[in-house]
Tab-separated table of C-alpha atoms in Angstrom:
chain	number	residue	atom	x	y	z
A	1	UNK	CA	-13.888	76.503	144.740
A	2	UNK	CA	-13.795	73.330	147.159
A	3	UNK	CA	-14.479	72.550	150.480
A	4	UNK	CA	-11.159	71.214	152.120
A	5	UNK	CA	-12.747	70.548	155.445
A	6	UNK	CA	-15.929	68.298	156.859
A	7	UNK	CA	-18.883	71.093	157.573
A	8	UNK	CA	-19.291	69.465	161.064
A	9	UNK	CA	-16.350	70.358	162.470
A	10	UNK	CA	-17.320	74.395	162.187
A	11	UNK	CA	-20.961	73.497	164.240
A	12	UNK	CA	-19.493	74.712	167.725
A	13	UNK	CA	-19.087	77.812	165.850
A	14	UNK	CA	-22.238	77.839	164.393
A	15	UNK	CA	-23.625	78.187	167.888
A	16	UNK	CA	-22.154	80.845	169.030
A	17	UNK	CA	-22.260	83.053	165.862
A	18	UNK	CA	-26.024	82.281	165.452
A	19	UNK	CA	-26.106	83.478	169.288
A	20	UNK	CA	-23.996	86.912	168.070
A	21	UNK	CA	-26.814	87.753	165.551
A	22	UNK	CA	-29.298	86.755	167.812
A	23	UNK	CA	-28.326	89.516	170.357
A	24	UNK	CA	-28.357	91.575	167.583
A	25	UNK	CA	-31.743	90.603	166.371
A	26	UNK	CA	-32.769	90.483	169.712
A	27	UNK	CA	-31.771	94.486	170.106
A	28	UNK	CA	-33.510	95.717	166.844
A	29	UNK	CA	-36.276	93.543	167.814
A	30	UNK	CA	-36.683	95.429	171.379
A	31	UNK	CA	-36.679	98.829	169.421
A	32	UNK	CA	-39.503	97.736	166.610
A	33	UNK	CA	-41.431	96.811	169.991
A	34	UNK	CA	-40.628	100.428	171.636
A	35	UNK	CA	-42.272	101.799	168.774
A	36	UNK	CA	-45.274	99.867	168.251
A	37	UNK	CA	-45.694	99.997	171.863
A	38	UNK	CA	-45.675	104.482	171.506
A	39	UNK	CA	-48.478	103.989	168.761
A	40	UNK	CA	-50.578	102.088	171.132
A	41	UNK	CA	-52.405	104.993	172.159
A	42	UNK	CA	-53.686	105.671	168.572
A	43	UNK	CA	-55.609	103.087	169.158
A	44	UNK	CA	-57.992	104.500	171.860
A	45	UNK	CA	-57.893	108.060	169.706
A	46	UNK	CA	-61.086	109.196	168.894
A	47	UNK	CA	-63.417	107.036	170.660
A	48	UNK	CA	-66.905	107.178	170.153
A	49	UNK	CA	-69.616	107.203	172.843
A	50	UNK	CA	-71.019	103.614	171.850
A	51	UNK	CA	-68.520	101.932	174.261
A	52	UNK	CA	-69.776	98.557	173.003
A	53	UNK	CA	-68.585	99.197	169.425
A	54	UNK	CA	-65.146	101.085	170.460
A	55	UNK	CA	-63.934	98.314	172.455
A	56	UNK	CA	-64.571	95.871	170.185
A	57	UNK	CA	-62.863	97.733	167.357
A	58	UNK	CA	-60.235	98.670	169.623
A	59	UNK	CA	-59.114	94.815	170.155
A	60	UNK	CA	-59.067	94.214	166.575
A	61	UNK	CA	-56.687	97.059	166.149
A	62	UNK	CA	-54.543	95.479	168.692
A	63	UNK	CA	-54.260	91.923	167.012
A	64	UNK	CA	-53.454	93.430	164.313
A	65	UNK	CA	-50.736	95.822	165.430
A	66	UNK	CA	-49.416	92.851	167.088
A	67	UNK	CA	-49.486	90.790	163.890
A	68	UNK	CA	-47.727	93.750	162.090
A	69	UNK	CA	-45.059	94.113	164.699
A	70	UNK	CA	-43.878	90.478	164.267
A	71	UNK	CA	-44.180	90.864	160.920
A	72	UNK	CA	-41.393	93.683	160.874
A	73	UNK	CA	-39.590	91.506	163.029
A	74	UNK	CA	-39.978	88.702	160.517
A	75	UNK	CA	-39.187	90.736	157.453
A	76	UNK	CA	-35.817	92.549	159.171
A	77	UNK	CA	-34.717	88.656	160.673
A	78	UNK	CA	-35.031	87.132	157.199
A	79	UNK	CA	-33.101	90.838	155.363
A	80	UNK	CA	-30.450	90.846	157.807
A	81	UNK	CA	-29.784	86.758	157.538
A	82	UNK	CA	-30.752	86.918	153.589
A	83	UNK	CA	-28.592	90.139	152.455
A	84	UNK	CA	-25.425	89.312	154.270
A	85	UNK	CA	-25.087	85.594	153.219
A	86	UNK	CA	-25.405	86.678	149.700
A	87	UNK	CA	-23.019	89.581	149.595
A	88	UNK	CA	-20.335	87.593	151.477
A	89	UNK	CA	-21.156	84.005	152.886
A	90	UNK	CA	-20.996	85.707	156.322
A	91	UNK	CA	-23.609	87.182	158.574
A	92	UNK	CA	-21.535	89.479	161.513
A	93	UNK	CA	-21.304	86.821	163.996
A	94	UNK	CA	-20.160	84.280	161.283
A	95	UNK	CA	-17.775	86.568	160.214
A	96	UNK	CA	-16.866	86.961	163.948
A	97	UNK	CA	-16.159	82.767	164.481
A	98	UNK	CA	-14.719	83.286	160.788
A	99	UNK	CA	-16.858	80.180	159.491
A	100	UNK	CA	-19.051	81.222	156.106
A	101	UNK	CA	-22.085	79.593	154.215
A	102	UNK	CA	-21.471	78.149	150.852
A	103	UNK	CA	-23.650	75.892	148.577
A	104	UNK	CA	-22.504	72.356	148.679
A	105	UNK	CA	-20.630	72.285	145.554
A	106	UNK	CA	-18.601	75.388	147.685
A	107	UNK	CA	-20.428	78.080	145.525
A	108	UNK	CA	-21.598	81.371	146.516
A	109	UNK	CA	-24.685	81.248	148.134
A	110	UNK	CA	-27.717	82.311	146.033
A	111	UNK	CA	-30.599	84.632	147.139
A	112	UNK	CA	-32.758	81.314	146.571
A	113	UNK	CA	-30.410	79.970	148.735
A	114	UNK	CA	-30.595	81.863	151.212
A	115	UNK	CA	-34.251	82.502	151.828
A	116	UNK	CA	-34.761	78.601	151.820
A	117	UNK	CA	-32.960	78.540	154.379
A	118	UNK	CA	-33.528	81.421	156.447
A	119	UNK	CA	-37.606	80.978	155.629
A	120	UNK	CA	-37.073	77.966	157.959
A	121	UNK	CA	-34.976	78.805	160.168
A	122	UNK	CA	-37.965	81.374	160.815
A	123	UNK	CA	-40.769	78.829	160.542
A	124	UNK	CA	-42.030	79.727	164.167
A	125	UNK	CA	-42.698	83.367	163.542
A	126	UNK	CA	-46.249	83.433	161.899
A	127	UNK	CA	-47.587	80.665	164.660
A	128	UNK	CA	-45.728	83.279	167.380
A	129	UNK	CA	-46.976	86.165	166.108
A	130	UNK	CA	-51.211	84.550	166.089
A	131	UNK	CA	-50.313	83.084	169.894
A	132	UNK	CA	-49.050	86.710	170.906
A	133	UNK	CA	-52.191	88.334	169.592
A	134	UNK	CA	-54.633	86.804	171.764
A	135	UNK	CA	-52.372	87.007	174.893
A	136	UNK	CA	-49.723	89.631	175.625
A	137	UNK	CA	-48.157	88.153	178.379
A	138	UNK	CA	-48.333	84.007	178.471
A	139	UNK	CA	-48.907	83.864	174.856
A	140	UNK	CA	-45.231	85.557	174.284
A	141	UNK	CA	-44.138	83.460	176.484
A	142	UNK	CA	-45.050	80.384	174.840
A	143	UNK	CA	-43.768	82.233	171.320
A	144	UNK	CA	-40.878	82.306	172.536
A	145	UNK	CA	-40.561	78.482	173.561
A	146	UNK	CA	-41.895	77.872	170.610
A	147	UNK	CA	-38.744	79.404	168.862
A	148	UNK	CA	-36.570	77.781	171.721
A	149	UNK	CA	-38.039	74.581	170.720
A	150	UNK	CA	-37.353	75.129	166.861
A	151	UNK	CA	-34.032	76.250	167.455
A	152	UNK	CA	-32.944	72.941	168.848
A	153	UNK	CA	-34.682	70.695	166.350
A	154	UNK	CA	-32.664	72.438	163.978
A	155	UNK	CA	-29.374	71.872	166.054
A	156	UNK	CA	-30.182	68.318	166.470
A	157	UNK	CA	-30.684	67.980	163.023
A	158	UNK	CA	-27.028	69.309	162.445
A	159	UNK	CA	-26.140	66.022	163.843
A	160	UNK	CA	-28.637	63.401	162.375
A	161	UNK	CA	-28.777	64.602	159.017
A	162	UNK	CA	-24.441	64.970	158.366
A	163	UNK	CA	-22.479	67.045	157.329
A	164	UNK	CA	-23.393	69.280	159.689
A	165	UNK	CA	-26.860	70.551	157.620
A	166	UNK	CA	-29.637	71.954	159.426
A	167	UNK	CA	-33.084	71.415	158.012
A	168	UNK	CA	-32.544	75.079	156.495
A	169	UNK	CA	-29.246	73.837	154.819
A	170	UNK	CA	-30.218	71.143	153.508
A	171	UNK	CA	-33.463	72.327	151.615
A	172	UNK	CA	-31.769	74.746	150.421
A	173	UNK	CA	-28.528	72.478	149.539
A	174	UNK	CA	-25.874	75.335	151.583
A	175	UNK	CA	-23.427	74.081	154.218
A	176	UNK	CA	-21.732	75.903	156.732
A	177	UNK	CA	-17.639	75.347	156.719
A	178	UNK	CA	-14.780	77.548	158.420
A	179	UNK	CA	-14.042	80.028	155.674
A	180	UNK	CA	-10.253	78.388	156.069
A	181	UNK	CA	-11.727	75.375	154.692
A	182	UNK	CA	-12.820	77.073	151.536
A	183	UNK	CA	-9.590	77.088	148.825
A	184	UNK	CA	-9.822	78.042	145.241
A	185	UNK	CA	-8.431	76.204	142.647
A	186	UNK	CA	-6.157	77.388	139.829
A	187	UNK	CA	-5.969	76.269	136.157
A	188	UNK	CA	-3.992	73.221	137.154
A	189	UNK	CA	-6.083	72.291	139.595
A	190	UNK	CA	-3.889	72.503	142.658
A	191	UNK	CA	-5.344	74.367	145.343
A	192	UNK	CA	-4.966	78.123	145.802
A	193	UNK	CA	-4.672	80.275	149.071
A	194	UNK	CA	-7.561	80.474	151.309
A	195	UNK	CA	-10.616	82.666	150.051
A	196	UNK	CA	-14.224	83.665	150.617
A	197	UNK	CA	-16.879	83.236	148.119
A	198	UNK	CA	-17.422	86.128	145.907
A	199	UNK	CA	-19.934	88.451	147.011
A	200	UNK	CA	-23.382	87.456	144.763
């Protein structure tokens, strides 16, 4: 399989299918929240009279429910991103702008692949998740600059580093093309109708 077209030309698209999963992120995130938030008050279960030692043990049983909830968040970001990139080259909003990831040689993206570059693309989340846990309010706040932040360093980079890689893509040697640019080649070597990688 070859790439017919330069990557760069499908980063508009990029945007806005990145912002399509990100909604959907965004909505499974809000429900992992809704639940943590209900266990809260197994937390404060059971106190014991020595009001000293309860509170105490009740804040570190709030860091680290708030460490575990981002690390759900973490581990069903990097599944959903990870799973669908392998089976098809297309997360829902790629397959939405019709653009697909590929490795550079136009291959099928490995799991290697994949969680290079999605591992990055998620960088922020461990440094979120410790600022969170010491302050609910400001603290996600700044998390989520933080990601705001990352998010652009990694567009910028589409444009620096060619070819239209992000620092995710190119660690992890993928490129992002429309899936129109992708043609297969026959025997002969002339170029065959328009395809999507196999699924991995």
């Amino acid at each position: 399989m070859q790439i017919t077209a330069d990557p760069a030309e499908a980063i508009p698209k990029r945007v806005l299918a990145f912002g399509v999963d990100w909604l959907v992120l965004s909505l499974v995130s809000v429900l992992v929240w809704f639940l943590f938030w209900l266990a809260r008050p197994l937390l404060t279960a059971g106190g014991s009279g020595d009001q000293g030692s309860f509170a105490t043990g009740w804040i570190i049983l709030y860091i680290l429910l708030v460490l575990a909830r981002w690390a759900v968040i973490g581990a069903v970001s990097l599944t959903y991103f990870t799973l669908f990139q392998t089976r098809s080259g297309q997360t829902p909003g790629m397959k939405l702008l019709d653009i697909t990831v590929v490795g550079e040689d136009g291959s099928s993206v490995s799991v290697r692949q994949a969680l290079v570059r999605n591992v990055i693309l998620l960088a922020p989340l461990p440094f979120m998740a410790l600022i969170n846990a010491f302050d609910t309010v400001v603290g996600f706040l700044i998390a989520f600059g933080m990601m705001v932040v990352w998010l652009f360093v990694e567009l910028g980079a589409m444009f620096v580093l060619g070819n239209g890689q992000r620092l995710g893509d190119r660690a992890a040697g993928t490129v992002v093309v429309e899936t129109a640019a992708l043609a297969s080649e026959d025997v002969s070597g002339r170029s065959g109708e328009s395809t999507q990688p196999a699924d991995a």
